[in-house]
CSV table of C-alpha atoms in Angstrom, one decimal:
chain,number,residue,atom,x,y,z
A,1,MET,CA,-38.7,62.8,17.1
A,2,LEU,CA,-40.8,65.8,16.8
A,3,GLU,CA,-44.3,66.5,15.8
A,4,ALA,CA,-45.2,65.7,12.1
A,5,ARG,CA,-43.4,67.7,9.6
A,6,SER,CA,-41.2,69.6,12.0
A,7,ASN,CA,-37.6,69.9,10.9
A,8,LEU,CA,-36.2,70.6,14.3
A,9,CYS,CA,-33.8,67.9,15.8
A,10,TRP,CA,-32.9,66.0,19.0
A,11,ASN,CA,-29.8,64.1,19.8
A,12,SER,CA,-28.5,60.9,21.0
A,13,CYS,CA,-28.8,60.3,24.7
A,14,LEU,CA,-27.7,58.1,27.6
A,15,VAL,CA,-30.6,57.5,29.9
A,16,ALA,CA,-33.1,58.6,32.4
A,17,ASN,CA,-32.3,59.9,35.7
A,18,ASN,CA,-34.3,60.1,38.9
A,19,GLN,CA,-32.3,63.3,39.9
A,20,HIS,CA,-31.3,65.4,36.9
A,21,GLN,CA,-28.0,67.1,37.2
A,22,ALA,CA,-28.1,70.9,36.8
A,23,HIS,CA,-29.3,71.1,33.2
A,24,GLY,CA,-27.0,68.4,32.0
A,25,SER,CA,-28.8,65.1,32.6
A,26,CYS,CA,-29.0,64.4,28.9
A,27,ARG,CA,-26.9,61.7,27.5
A,28,VAL,CA,-25.7,60.2,30.8
A,29,ARG,CA,-28.2,59.6,33.5
A,30,VAL,CA,-28.2,58.3,37.1
A,31,LYS,CA,-30.1,55.2,37.9
A,32,PRO,CA,-33.3,55.7,39.9
A,33,ARG,CA,-33.2,54.5,43.5
A,34,ASN,CA,-36.4,52.5,43.9
A,35,GLN,CA,-36.6,50.7,40.6
A,36,ILE,CA,-39.2,47.9,40.8
A,37,LYS,CA,-38.2,44.3,39.9
A,38,MET,CA,-41.1,43.3,37.8
A,39,GLU,CA,-40.5,43.0,34.1
A,40,ILE,CA,-44.0,43.9,33.2
A,41,GLY,CA,-44.0,47.1,35.2
A,42,GLY,CA,-42.0,50.3,35.2
A,43,LEU,CA,-41.7,53.7,36.8
A,44,ASP,CA,-41.0,57.3,36.0
A,45,SER,CA,-38.3,59.6,37.2
A,46,ASN,CA,-40.5,60.8,40.0
A,47,GLY,CA,-40.9,57.3,41.3
A,48,ARG,CA,-44.5,56.9,40.1
A,49,GLN,CA,-45.1,53.1,39.2
A,50,PHE,CA,-47.0,51.8,36.2
A,51,LYS,CA,-48.5,48.3,35.9
A,52,ASN,CA,-47.3,47.9,32.5
A,53,ALA,CA,-46.1,49.7,29.4
A,54,ASP,CA,-49.4,50.0,27.8
A,55,GLU,CA,-50.7,52.0,30.8
A,56,MET,CA,-47.7,54.4,30.6
A,57,TRP,CA,-48.0,54.8,26.8
A,58,ARG,CA,-51.8,55.5,26.9
A,59,GLU,CA,-51.1,58.3,29.3
A,60,GLU,CA,-48.2,59.7,27.6
A,61,VAL,CA,-49.2,59.3,23.8
A,62,GLY,CA,-52.8,58.1,24.0
A,63,ASP,CA,-54.1,60.6,21.5
A,64,SER,CA,-52.7,62.5,18.6
A,65,GLN,CA,-52.2,65.7,20.6
A,66,LYS,CA,-50.4,63.9,23.3
A,67,LYS,CA,-48.1,62.4,20.8
A,68,VAL,CA,-47.2,65.7,19.2
A,69,ASP,CA,-46.6,67.0,22.6
A,70,TRP,CA,-44.3,64.1,23.6
A,71,TYR,CA,-42.1,64.7,20.7
A,72,ARG,CA,-42.2,68.4,20.8
A,73,ASN,CA,-41.2,68.3,24.5
A,74,GLY,CA,-38.4,65.9,23.9
A,75,VAL,CA,-36.8,68.1,21.2
A,76,GLY,CA,-37.5,71.2,23.2
A,77,TYR,CA,-35.3,69.7,26.0
A,78,TRP,CA,-32.4,69.2,23.7
A,79,GLN,CA,-32.7,72.6,22.2
A,80,GLY,CA,-31.7,74.0,25.5
A,81,VAL,CA,-28.6,71.8,25.8
A,82,GLU,CA,-25.1,73.2,24.7
A,83,ALA,CA,-23.7,71.8,21.6
A,84,SER,CA,-20.6,70.5,23.2
A,85,MET,CA,-19.2,67.1,24.3
A,86,ASP,CA,-20.3,67.8,27.9
A,87,GLY,CA,-23.6,69.0,26.8
A,88,VAL,CA,-24.6,66.0,24.7
A,89,LEU,CA,-23.1,63.6,27.4
A,90,GLY,CA,-24.9,65.4,30.2
A,91,GLY,CA,-21.8,66.5,32.1
A,92,TYR,CA,-20.2,63.1,31.6
A,93,GLY,CA,-17.9,64.1,28.8
A,94,HIS,CA,-15.2,61.8,30.2
A,95,VAL,CA,-17.2,58.8,29.2
A,96,ASN,CA,-16.4,59.5,25.5
A,97,GLU,CA,-13.2,57.6,25.6
A,98,PRO,CA,-14.5,54.2,27.0
A,99,ASP,CA,-17.6,54.6,24.9
A,100,ILE,CA,-15.6,54.9,21.6
A,101,LYS,CA,-13.2,52.2,22.6
A,102,ALA,CA,-15.8,49.7,23.3
A,103,SER,CA,-17.8,50.6,20.2
A,104,GLU,CA,-14.8,50.2,18.0
A,105,ALA,CA,-13.9,46.7,19.3
A,106,PHE,CA,-17.5,45.6,18.7
A,107,LEU,CA,-17.6,47.2,15.1
A,108,ASN,CA,-14.3,45.5,14.3
A,109,ASN,CA,-15.6,42.1,15.3
A,110,LEU,CA,-18.8,42.6,13.3
A,111,LEU,CA,-17.0,43.8,10.2
A,112,THR,CA,-14.6,40.8,10.4
A,113,ASP,CA,-17.6,38.3,10.9
A,114,LEU,CA,-20.0,39.7,8.3
A,115,PHE,CA,-18.1,41.4,5.5
A,116,PRO,CA,-15.6,39.8,3.1
A,117,ASN,CA,-12.1,40.8,4.1
A,118,ALA,CA,-13.6,42.8,7.0
A,119,GLY,CA,-14.9,45.4,4.6
A,120,ARG,CA,-11.5,46.4,3.3
A,121,ASN,CA,-11.3,47.4,-0.3
A,122,GLN,CA,-15.1,48.1,-0.3
A,123,HIS,CA,-16.8,51.5,-0.4
A,124,LEU,CA,-18.7,51.4,2.8
A,125,VAL,CA,-21.5,53.8,3.9
A,126,ALA,CA,-23.0,54.3,7.4
A,127,LEU,CA,-25.8,56.2,8.9
A,128,ASP,CA,-25.3,57.8,12.3
A,129,CYS,CA,-28.8,58.2,13.9
A,130,GLY,CA,-29.1,60.7,16.8
A,131,SER,CA,-25.7,61.9,15.6
A,132,GLY,CA,-25.6,65.1,17.8
A,133,ILE,CA,-22.6,67.1,17.3
A,134,GLY,CA,-21.0,64.3,15.3
A,135,ARG,CA,-19.2,62.7,18.2
A,136,VAL,CA,-19.6,59.1,17.1
A,137,THR,CA,-19.0,59.8,13.5
A,138,LYS,CA,-15.8,61.8,14.1
A,139,ASN,CA,-14.2,59.5,16.7
A,140,LEU,CA,-15.3,56.2,15.1
A,141,LEU,CA,-17.4,55.8,12.0
A,142,ILE,CA,-15.7,58.2,9.6
A,143,ARG,CA,-12.5,56.1,10.1
A,144,TYR,CA,-14.1,52.9,8.9
A,145,PHE,CA,-16.7,54.2,6.4
A,146,ASN,CA,-16.1,56.1,3.2
A,147,GLU,CA,-19.3,58.0,3.6
A,148,VAL,CA,-21.3,58.7,6.8
A,149,ASP,CA,-24.7,60.4,6.8
A,150,LEU,CA,-25.9,62.1,9.9
A,151,LEU,CA,-29.5,62.1,11.2
A,152,GLU,CA,-30.1,64.6,14.0
A,153,PRO,CA,-33.3,66.6,14.7
A,154,VAL,CA,-31.7,69.3,16.9
A,155,SER,CA,-30.6,72.1,14.5
A,156,HIS,CA,-27.8,73.6,16.5
A,157,PHE,CA,-26.3,70.2,17.3
A,158,LEU,CA,-26.2,69.5,13.5
A,159,ASP,CA,-24.7,72.8,12.9
A,160,ALA,CA,-21.9,71.9,15.2
A,161,ALA,CA,-21.5,68.5,13.5
A,162,ARG,CA,-21.0,70.2,10.2
A,163,GLU,CA,-18.1,72.3,11.7
A,164,ASN,CA,-16.6,69.4,13.6
A,165,LEU,CA,-16.7,67.2,10.4
A,166,ALA,CA,-15.4,69.7,8.0
A,167,PRO,CA,-12.5,68.1,6.0
A,168,GLU,CA,-9.9,70.4,7.7
A,169,ASN,CA,-11.0,69.2,11.1
A,170,LEU,CA,-10.5,65.5,10.3
A,171,LEU,CA,-7.6,63.2,10.4
A,172,VAL,CA,-8.8,60.9,7.6
A,173,SER,CA,-8.0,60.7,3.9
A,174,GLU,CA,-10.1,62.4,1.3
A,175,GLU,CA,-11.8,59.0,0.6
A,176,HIS,CA,-13.7,59.3,3.9
A,177,LYS,CA,-16.1,62.1,4.4
A,178,ALA,CA,-19.4,63.1,6.2
A,179,ALA,CA,-21.7,63.1,3.1
A,180,ASN,CA,-25.2,64.2,4.2
A,181,PHE,CA,-26.7,66.0,7.2
A,182,TYR,CA,-30.4,65.3,7.8
A,183,CYS,CA,-32.2,67.5,10.3
A,184,THR,CA,-35.1,65.1,10.7
A,185,PRO,CA,-36.5,63.1,13.6
A,186,LEU,CA,-36.2,59.3,13.5
A,187,GLN,CA,-40.0,58.7,13.3
A,188,GLU,CA,-40.1,60.8,10.1
A,189,PHE,CA,-36.9,59.5,8.4
A,190,THR,CA,-37.0,57.0,5.5
A,191,PRO,CA,-33.5,56.1,4.2
A,192,ASP,CA,-32.6,55.7,0.5
A,193,THR,CA,-33.0,52.0,-0.5
A,194,GLY,CA,-30.0,49.9,-0.2
A,195,ARG,CA,-27.6,52.9,0.7
A,196,TYR,CA,-26.1,51.7,4.0
A,197,ASP,CA,-23.8,48.9,5.1
A,198,VAL,CA,-24.3,49.8,8.8
A,199,ILE,CA,-26.9,51.9,10.5
A,200,TRP,CA,-25.6,53.1,13.9
A,201,ILE,CA,-28.3,54.0,16.5
A,202,GLN,CA,-26.9,55.3,19.8
A,203,TRP,CA,-28.6,56.9,22.8
A,204,CYS,CA,-31.6,58.2,20.9
A,205,ILE,CA,-34.1,55.3,20.4
A,206,GLY,CA,-35.5,55.9,23.9
A,207,HIS,CA,-37.4,59.0,22.5
A,208,LEU,CA,-39.6,56.8,20.3
A,209,ALA,CA,-42.9,55.4,21.4
A,210,ASP,CA,-43.1,51.7,20.8
A,211,ASP,CA,-45.1,51.9,17.5
A,212,ASP,CA,-42.7,54.5,16.1
A,213,PHE,CA,-39.8,52.3,17.2
A,214,VAL,CA,-41.1,49.3,15.1
A,215,SER,CA,-42.2,51.5,12.1
A,216,PHE,CA,-38.6,53.2,12.1
A,217,PHE,CA,-36.9,49.9,11.9
A,218,LYS,CA,-39.2,48.5,9.4
A,219,ARG,CA,-38.5,51.5,7.0
A,220,ALA,CA,-34.8,51.4,7.9
A,221,LYS,CA,-34.4,47.8,6.9
A,222,ALA,CA,-35.0,48.9,3.3
A,223,GLY,CA,-31.9,51.2,3.6
A,224,LEU,CA,-29.5,48.4,4.3
A,225,LYS,CA,-27.4,46.9,1.6
A,226,PRO,CA,-27.5,43.1,1.4
A,227,GLY,CA,-25.6,41.8,4.3
A,228,GLY,CA,-25.9,45.1,6.1
A,229,PHE,CA,-26.8,45.4,9.8
A,230,PHE,CA,-27.8,47.7,12.6
A,231,VAL,CA,-25.9,48.5,15.8
A,232,LEU,CA,-28.2,49.7,18.6
A,233,LYS,CA,-26.3,51.1,21.6
A,234,GLU,CA,-28.6,51.9,24.5
A,235,ASN,CA,-29.0,52.1,28.2
A,236,LEU,CA,-30.8,49.2,30.0
A,237,ALA,CA,-33.3,49.3,32.8
A,238,ARG,CA,-32.8,46.2,35.3
A,239,SER,CA,-36.5,45.4,34.6
A,240,GLY,CA,-39.5,46.9,32.8
A,241,PHE,CA,-38.7,50.5,32.0
A,242,VAL,CA,-38.0,53.9,33.3
A,243,LEU,CA,-39.7,57.0,32.0
A,244,ASP,CA,-37.9,60.3,32.1
A,245,ASN,CA,-40.5,63.0,32.6
A,246,GLU,CA,-38.2,65.9,31.7
A,247,ASP,CA,-36.8,64.9,28.3
A,248,LYS,CA,-39.5,62.5,27.4
A,249,SER,CA,-37.4,59.4,26.9
A,250,LEU,CA,-37.8,55.8,28.0
A,251,THR,CA,-35.1,53.4,29.3
A,252,ARG,CA,-36.2,49.9,28.3
A,253,SER,CA,-35.0,46.5,29.8
A,254,ASP,CA,-33.3,43.8,27.6
A,255,MET,CA,-36.6,41.8,27.6
A,256,TYR,CA,-38.5,44.9,26.4
A,257,PHE,CA,-36.0,45.4,23.6
A,258,LYS,CA,-36.2,41.9,22.6
A,259,GLU,CA,-39.9,42.0,22.3
A,260,LEU,CA,-39.6,45.1,20.0
A,261,PHE,CA,-37.0,43.5,17.9
A,262,THR,CA,-39.2,40.5,17.3
A,263,ARG,CA,-42.0,42.9,16.2
A,264,CYS,CA,-39.4,44.7,13.8
A,265,GLY,CA,-38.5,41.4,12.2
A,266,LEU,CA,-34.9,41.7,13.5
A,267,ASN,CA,-32.5,39.1,15.0
A,268,ILE,CA,-29.8,39.7,17.5
A,269,TYR,CA,-26.6,38.5,15.9
A,270,LYS,CA,-24.3,39.6,18.8
A,271,PHE,CA,-24.4,41.8,21.9
A,272,LYS,CA,-21.9,43.2,24.3
A,273,ASP,CA,-22.1,45.2,27.4
A,274,GLN,CA,-20.3,48.5,27.8
A,275,LYS,CA,-17.4,48.6,30.4
A,276,GLY,CA,-15.8,51.4,32.2
A,277,PHE,CA,-18.7,53.8,32.9
A,278,PRO,CA,-19.3,55.2,36.4
A,279,ASN,CA,-21.5,52.9,38.6
A,280,GLU,CA,-24.2,55.5,39.0
A,281,LEU,CA,-25.2,55.3,35.4
A,282,PHE,CA,-27.4,52.8,33.9
A,283,PRO,CA,-25.9,49.8,32.2
A,284,VAL,CA,-25.3,50.1,28.5
A,285,ARG,CA,-25.5,47.4,25.9
A,286,MET,CA,-24.6,47.1,22.2
A,287,TYR,CA,-26.8,45.0,20.0
A,288,ALA,CA,-25.9,43.9,16.4
A,289,LEU,CA,-29.2,43.4,14.5
A,290,THR,CA,-29.7,41.7,11.3
A,291,THR,CA,-32.6,40.7,9.1
A,292,ASP,CA,-31.1,37.2,8.8
A,293,THR,CA,-31.0,34.3,11.2
A,294,TRP,CA,-27.6,32.9,11.8
A,295,LYS,CA,-26.1,29.6,13.0
A,296,ARG,CA,-22.6,28.8,14.0
A,297,VAL,CA,-20.9,25.6,12.7
A,298,GLY,CA,-18.2,24.6,15.2
A,299,THR,CA,-15.7,27.4,15.6
A,300,SER,CA,-16.1,28.6,12.0
A,301,ARG,CA,-17.5,31.9,11.0
A,302,PRO,CA,-21.3,32.2,11.3
A,303,LYS,CA,-23.3,31.3,8.3
A,304,ARG,CA,-26.7,32.5,7.2
A,305,HIS,CA,-29.4,29.9,8.0
A,306,ALA,CA,-30.4,28.3,4.7
A,307,ASN,CA,-34.0,27.8,5.7
A,308,ARG,CA,-34.7,30.7,8.0
A,309,PRO,CA,-38.3,31.5,8.8
A,310,GLY,CA,-40.1,34.3,7.2
A,311,LEU,CA,-39.6,37.7,8.6
A,312,ILE,CA,-42.4,39.8,10.1
A,313,LYS,CA,-43.2,42.4,7.6
């Protein structure tokens, strides 16, 4: 999420915070106190209110230089954060365990529903977007996927990920490995066509302006294998949005996300709320997103809709 052609990086993050903690308000953020309850409006971490998202985006990225600055400042924030569990989780390193536990249960359900034999005896490949130090890959993805590619625009986070995911530091067989490490921001990344069974996007999409959010997913769809899907795990604003002025990220509401998913030509197959996080943090939701529309027949497994409407291109 940097200016064009930069090869710096930023990392996955939990969300915005009205009062940042020491230097660690990165991945995990405290809920702002006076959040307005109008879906159309929003506010920033200083309490300033916006009538709607268009007003906010015009101010933040309304011309090419502002957009360059938006991404530069976002990555610049993360370049000052320590490449450690507590660093990438904003001083909330203890949420790692409940985060991984919930993500694994969600992933298991999806693999069982959507892949023959739950993906066993297949060569599965995943992309970890906003991978940071490789936390999600090491604790979850590499146990289920034969290859995991990491996408992370903060260079010292990616260096730490390479070390953390070296074969001697993993408790998996030789058939499972971290394959590629891309030090590239999301808005510049285009995946290889048909490479991935799952693209996992956690605590990083908030750094993308709406137009780049949509263009990223439209490009990334081509990177999925037939039957592949996205998992987006993000913080939720109660309504509207919350802009973090310090790290230049946006916490969107469920309605806001759904509007963007429609623009991307994506469908929500399943969603699940994260449990077990401290109350002062924003709620977190996991979305499974597909390019297919689905219907359920009785209690049987879901089936692709035979006459689904055309997707938005």
